Short mmCIF file of C-alpha atoms in Angstrom, two decimals:
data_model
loop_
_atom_site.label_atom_id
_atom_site.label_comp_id
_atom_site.label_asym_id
_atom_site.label_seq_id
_atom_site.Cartn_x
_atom_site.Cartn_y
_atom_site.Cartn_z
CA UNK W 1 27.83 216.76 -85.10
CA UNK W 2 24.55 215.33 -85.87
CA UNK W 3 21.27 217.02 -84.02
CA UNK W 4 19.84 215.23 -81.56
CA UNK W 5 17.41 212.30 -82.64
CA UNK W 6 14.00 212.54 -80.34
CA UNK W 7 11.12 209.94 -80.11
CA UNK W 8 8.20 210.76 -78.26
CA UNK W 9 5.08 208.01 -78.04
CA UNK W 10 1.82 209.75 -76.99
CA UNK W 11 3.24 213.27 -76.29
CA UNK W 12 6.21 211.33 -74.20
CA UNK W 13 9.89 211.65 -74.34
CA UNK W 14 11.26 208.46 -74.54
CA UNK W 15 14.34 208.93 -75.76
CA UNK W 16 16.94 211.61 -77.10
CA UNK W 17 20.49 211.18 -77.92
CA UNK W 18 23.40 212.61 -79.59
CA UNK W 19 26.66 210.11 -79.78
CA UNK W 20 29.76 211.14 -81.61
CA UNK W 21 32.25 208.23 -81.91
CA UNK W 22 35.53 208.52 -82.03
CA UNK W 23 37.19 205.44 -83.90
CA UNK W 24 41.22 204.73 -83.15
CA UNK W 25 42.70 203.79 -86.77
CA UNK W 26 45.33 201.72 -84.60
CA UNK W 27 43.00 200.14 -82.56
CA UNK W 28 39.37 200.54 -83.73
CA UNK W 29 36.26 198.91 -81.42
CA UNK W 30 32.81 199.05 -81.70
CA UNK W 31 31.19 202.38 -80.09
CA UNK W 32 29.58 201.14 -76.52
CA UNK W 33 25.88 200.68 -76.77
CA UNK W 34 23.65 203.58 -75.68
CA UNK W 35 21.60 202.59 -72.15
CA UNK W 36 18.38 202.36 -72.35
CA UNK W 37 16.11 205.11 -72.63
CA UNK W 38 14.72 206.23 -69.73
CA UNK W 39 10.77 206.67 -69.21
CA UNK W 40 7.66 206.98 -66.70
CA UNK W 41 4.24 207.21 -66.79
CA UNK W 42 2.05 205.60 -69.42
CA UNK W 43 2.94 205.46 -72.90
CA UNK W 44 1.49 204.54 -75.83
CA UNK W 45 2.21 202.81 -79.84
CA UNK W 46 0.06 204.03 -82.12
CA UNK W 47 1.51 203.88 -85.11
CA UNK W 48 1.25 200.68 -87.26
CA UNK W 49 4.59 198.50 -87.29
CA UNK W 50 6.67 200.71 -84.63
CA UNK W 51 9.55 199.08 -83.33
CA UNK W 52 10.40 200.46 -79.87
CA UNK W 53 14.23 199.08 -78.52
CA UNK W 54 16.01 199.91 -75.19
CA UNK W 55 13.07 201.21 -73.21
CA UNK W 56 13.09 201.56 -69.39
CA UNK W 57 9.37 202.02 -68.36
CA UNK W 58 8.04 202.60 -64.63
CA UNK W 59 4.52 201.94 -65.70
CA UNK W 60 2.26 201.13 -68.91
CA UNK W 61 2.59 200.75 -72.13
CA UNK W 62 -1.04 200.15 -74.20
CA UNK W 63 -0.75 198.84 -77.71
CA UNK W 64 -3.36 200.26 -80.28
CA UNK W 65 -1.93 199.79 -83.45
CA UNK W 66 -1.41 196.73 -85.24
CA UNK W 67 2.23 195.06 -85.69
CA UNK W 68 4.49 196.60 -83.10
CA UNK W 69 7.21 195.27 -81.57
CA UNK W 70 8.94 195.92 -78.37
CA UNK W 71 12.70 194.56 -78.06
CA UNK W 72 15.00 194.47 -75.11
CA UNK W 73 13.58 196.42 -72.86
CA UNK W 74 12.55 196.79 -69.37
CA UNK W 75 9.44 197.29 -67.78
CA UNK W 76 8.91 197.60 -64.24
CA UNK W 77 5.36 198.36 -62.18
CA UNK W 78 5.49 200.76 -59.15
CA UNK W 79 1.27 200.53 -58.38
CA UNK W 80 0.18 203.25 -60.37
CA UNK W 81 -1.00 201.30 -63.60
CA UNK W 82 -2.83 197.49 -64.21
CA UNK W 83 -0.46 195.99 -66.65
CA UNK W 84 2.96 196.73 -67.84
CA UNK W 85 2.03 195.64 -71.72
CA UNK W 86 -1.46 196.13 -73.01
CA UNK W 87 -3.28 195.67 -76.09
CA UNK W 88 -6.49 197.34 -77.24
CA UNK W 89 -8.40 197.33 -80.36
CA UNK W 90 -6.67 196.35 -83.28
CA UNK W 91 -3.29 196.54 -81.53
CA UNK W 92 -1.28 193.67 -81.56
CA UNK W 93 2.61 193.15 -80.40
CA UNK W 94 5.81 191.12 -80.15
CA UNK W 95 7.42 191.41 -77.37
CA UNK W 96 11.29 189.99 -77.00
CA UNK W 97 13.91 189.90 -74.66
CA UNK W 98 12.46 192.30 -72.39
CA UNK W 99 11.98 191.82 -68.41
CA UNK W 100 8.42 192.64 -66.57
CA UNK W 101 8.78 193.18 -62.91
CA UNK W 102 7.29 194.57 -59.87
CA UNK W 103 3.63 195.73 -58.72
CA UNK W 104 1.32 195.67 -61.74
CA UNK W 105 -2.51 195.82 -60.49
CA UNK W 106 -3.92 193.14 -62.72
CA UNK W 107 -0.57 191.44 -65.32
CA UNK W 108 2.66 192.47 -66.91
CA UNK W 109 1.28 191.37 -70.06
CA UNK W 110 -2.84 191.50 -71.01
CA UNK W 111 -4.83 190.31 -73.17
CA UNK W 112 -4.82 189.03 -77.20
CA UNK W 113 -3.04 189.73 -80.07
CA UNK W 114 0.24 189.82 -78.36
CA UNK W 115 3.33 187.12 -78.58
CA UNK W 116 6.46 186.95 -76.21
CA UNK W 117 9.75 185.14 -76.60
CA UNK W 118 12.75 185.32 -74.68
CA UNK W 119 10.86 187.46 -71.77
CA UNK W 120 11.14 187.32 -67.95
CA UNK W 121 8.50 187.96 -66.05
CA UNK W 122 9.72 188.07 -61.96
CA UNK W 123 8.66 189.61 -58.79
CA UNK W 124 4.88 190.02 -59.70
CA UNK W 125 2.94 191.45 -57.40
CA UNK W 126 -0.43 190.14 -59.36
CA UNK W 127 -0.35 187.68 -62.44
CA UNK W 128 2.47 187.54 -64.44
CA UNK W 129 0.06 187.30 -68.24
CA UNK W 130 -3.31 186.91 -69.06
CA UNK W 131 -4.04 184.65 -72.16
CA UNK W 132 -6.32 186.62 -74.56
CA UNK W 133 -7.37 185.31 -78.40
CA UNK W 134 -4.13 185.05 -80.40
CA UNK W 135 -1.32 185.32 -77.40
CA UNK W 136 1.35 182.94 -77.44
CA UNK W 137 4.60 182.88 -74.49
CA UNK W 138 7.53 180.65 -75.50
CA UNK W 139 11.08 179.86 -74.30
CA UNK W 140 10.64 182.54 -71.41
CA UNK W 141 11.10 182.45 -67.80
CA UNK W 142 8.49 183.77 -65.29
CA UNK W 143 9.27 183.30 -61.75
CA UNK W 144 9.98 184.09 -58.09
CA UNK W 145 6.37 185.72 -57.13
CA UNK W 146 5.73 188.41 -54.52
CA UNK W 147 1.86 188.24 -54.44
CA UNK W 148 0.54 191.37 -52.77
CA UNK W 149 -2.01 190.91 -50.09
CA UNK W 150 -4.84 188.94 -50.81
CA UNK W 151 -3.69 188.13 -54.07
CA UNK W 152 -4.09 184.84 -55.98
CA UNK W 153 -1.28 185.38 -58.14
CA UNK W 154 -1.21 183.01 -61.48
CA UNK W 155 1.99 182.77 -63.82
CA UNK W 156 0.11 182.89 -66.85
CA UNK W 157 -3.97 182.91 -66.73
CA UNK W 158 -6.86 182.60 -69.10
CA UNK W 159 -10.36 183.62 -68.00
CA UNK W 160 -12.16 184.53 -70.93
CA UNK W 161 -12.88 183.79 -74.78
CA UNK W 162 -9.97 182.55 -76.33
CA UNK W 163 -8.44 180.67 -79.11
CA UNK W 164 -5.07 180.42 -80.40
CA UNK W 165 -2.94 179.99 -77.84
CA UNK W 166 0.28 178.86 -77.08
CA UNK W 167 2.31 178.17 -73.93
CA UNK W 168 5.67 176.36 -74.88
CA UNK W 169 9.29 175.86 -73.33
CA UNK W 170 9.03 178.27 -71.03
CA UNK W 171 10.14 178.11 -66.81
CA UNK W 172 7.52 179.26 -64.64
CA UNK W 173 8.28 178.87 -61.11
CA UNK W 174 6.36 181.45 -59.21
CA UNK W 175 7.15 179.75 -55.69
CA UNK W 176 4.83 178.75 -52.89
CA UNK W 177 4.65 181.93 -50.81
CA UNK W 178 1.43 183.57 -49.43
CA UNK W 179 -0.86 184.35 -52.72
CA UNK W 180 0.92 182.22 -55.25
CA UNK W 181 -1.77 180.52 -56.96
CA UNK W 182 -0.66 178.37 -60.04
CA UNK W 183 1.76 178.56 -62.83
CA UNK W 184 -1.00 178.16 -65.53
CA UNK W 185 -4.44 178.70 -64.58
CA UNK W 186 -7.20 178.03 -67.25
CA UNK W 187 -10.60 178.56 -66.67
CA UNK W 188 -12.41 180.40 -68.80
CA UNK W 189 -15.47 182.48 -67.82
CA UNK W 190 -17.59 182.87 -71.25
CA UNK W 191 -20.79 180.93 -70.72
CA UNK W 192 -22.06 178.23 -72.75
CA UNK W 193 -22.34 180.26 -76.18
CA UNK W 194 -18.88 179.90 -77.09
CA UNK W 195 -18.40 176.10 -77.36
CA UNK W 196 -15.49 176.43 -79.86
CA UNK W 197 -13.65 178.12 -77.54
CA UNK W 198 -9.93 177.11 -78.00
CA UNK W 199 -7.37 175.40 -78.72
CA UNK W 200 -4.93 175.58 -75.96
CA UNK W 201 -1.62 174.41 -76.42
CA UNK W 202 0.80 173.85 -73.37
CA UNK W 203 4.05 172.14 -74.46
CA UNK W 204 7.39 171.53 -73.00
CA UNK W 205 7.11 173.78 -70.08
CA UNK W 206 8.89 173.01 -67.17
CA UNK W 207 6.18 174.22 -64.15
CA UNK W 208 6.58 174.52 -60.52
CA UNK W 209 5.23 176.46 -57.36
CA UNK W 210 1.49 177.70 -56.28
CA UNK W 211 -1.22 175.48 -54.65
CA UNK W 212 -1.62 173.59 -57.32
CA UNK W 213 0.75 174.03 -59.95
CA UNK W 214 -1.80 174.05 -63.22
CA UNK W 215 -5.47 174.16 -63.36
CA UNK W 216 -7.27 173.10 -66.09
CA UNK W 217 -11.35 173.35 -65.32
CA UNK W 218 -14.32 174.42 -66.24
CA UNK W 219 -15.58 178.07 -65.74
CA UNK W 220 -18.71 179.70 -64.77
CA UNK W 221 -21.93 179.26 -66.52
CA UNK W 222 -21.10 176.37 -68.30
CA UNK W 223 -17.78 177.16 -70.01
CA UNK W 224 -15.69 175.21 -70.93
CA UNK W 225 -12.25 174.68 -72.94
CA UNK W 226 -12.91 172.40 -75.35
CA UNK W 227 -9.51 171.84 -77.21
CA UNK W 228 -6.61 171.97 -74.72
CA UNK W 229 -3.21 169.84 -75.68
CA UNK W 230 -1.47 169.24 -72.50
CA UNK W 231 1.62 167.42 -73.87
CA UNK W 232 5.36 166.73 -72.67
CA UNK W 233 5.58 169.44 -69.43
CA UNK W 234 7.84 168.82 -66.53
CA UNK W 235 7.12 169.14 -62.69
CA UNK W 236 8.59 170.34 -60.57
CA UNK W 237 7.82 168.43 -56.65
CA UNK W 238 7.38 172.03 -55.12
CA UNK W 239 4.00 172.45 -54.87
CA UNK W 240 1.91 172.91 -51.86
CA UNK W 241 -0.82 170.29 -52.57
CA UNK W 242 -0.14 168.65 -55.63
CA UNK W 243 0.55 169.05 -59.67
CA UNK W 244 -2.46 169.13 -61.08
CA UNK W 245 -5.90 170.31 -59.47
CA UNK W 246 -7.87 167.10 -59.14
CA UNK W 247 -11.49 168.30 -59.82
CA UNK W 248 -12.83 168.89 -62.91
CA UNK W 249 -9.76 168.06 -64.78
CA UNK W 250 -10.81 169.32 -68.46
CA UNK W 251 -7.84 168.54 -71.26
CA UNK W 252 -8.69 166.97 -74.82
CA UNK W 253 -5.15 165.89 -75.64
CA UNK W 254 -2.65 165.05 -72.68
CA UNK W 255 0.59 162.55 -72.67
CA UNK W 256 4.41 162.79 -71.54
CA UNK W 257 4.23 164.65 -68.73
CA UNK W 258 6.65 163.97 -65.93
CA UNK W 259 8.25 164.76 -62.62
CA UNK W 260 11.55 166.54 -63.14
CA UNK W 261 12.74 162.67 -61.79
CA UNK W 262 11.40 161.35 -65.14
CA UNK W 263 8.32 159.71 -63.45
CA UNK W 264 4.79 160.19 -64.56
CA UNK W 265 2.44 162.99 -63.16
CA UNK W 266 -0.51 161.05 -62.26
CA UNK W 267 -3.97 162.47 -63.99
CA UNK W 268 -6.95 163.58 -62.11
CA UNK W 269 -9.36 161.05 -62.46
#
């Protein structure tokens, strides 16, 4: 019998198992996957290139080392901590197959240096991801919105000095309810010194719900995004005032978008 294997991540048990597998010679089958490993609290990767699989997280995790990746997992936000996936200094992550739910304080994701594909993001109390330098969300599914009082929840948000980033084939639906703001909300607040900030790309998304369902304007102080591709999205007709916020309306590159009937999305003018 092999000892037991143990991981701990910032003084944390995550995880610690011992499986002996018996295999039939007449019929052999796979040993049954191990559930995932139980944690709560706030963890952290600090170690460059970890590779953290099968978590179940009631609270944080804060990325500080470069390369990690986090793979079908589970992370779900109970109050007690701002985000459910955060980077910080030099820490960047991947982030696949996993689910983000429940009552984050600010995101389940923040801010750069972080990618996610194949994630679903539901039953956010707050945003579901804020857009830092170098993020990217593709073929992912964030939806279905519980905005906590006085919230102005956004499915994915940018607010500050960015470039590289990438919203593709992804579903956000995040409903109409009390709170629920916009699918994508861009509007970055970094002043007039940063005039390269960008580009933006946000392609193939299928986007429904909130006031408006994607805001694309100028920030405070002069900011604005300079190099945002707005190409190919689909609409859905669910939104309480309209598609696109008409004021302001600040894309470089936009083309093929349509209703989910095939008809064009008209353009702010």
């Amino acid at each position: 019998m092999r000892p037991a294997k143990v991981l701990v991540i910032a003084g944390v048990v995550v995880a610690a198992a011992a499986v002996v597998v018996a295999v039939s010679v007449r019929n052999p089958e796979p040993p049954p996957a191990p559930p995932p490993a139980p944690a709560s609290g706030s963890l952290t990767a600090d170690r460059p290139g970890m590779v953290l699989t099968g978590l179940d997280v009631r609270g944080m995790l804060t990325v500080t080392a470069p390369g990690v990746t986090v793979k079908n997992s589970k992370f779900t936000g109970d109050g007690s901590t701002p985000w459910g996936i955060h980077t910080e200094g030099e820490g960047s992550v991947r982030i696949e197959d996993t689910v983000i739910t429940g009552d984050y304080g600010e995101a389940g994701i923040a801010y750069g240096n972080w990618s996610a594909i194949r994630v679903e993001i539901t039953g956010m109390s707050n945003d579901g991801a804020k857009l830092g330098p170098h993020s990217s969300i593709t073929d992912s599914w964030i939806h279905d919105f519980k905005p906590s009082p006085g919230a102005h929840s956004d499915g994915l948000q940018l607010v500050e000095d960015v470039g590289d980033v990438v919203i593709k084939n992804n579903r956000i639906e995040i409903g109409t309810g009390e709170g629920a703001n916009a699918a994508i909300f861009l509007s970055p607040d970094i002043g007039p010194d940063h005039p390269g900030a960008g580009p933006v790309v946000v392609e193939g998304n299928t986007l429904g719900g909130g006031g408006y369902t994607f805001y694309s304007v100028g920030g405070q102080e002069g900011a604005r995004l300079h190099d945002v591709t707005f190409t190919g999205n689909t609409f859905l007709p669910d939104a309480k005032y309209g598609p696109i916020y008409p004021s302001d309306f600040d894309v470089r590159t936009v083309s093929g978008n349509v209703f989910a009937d095939g008809s064009p999305v008209p353009l702010p003018r």
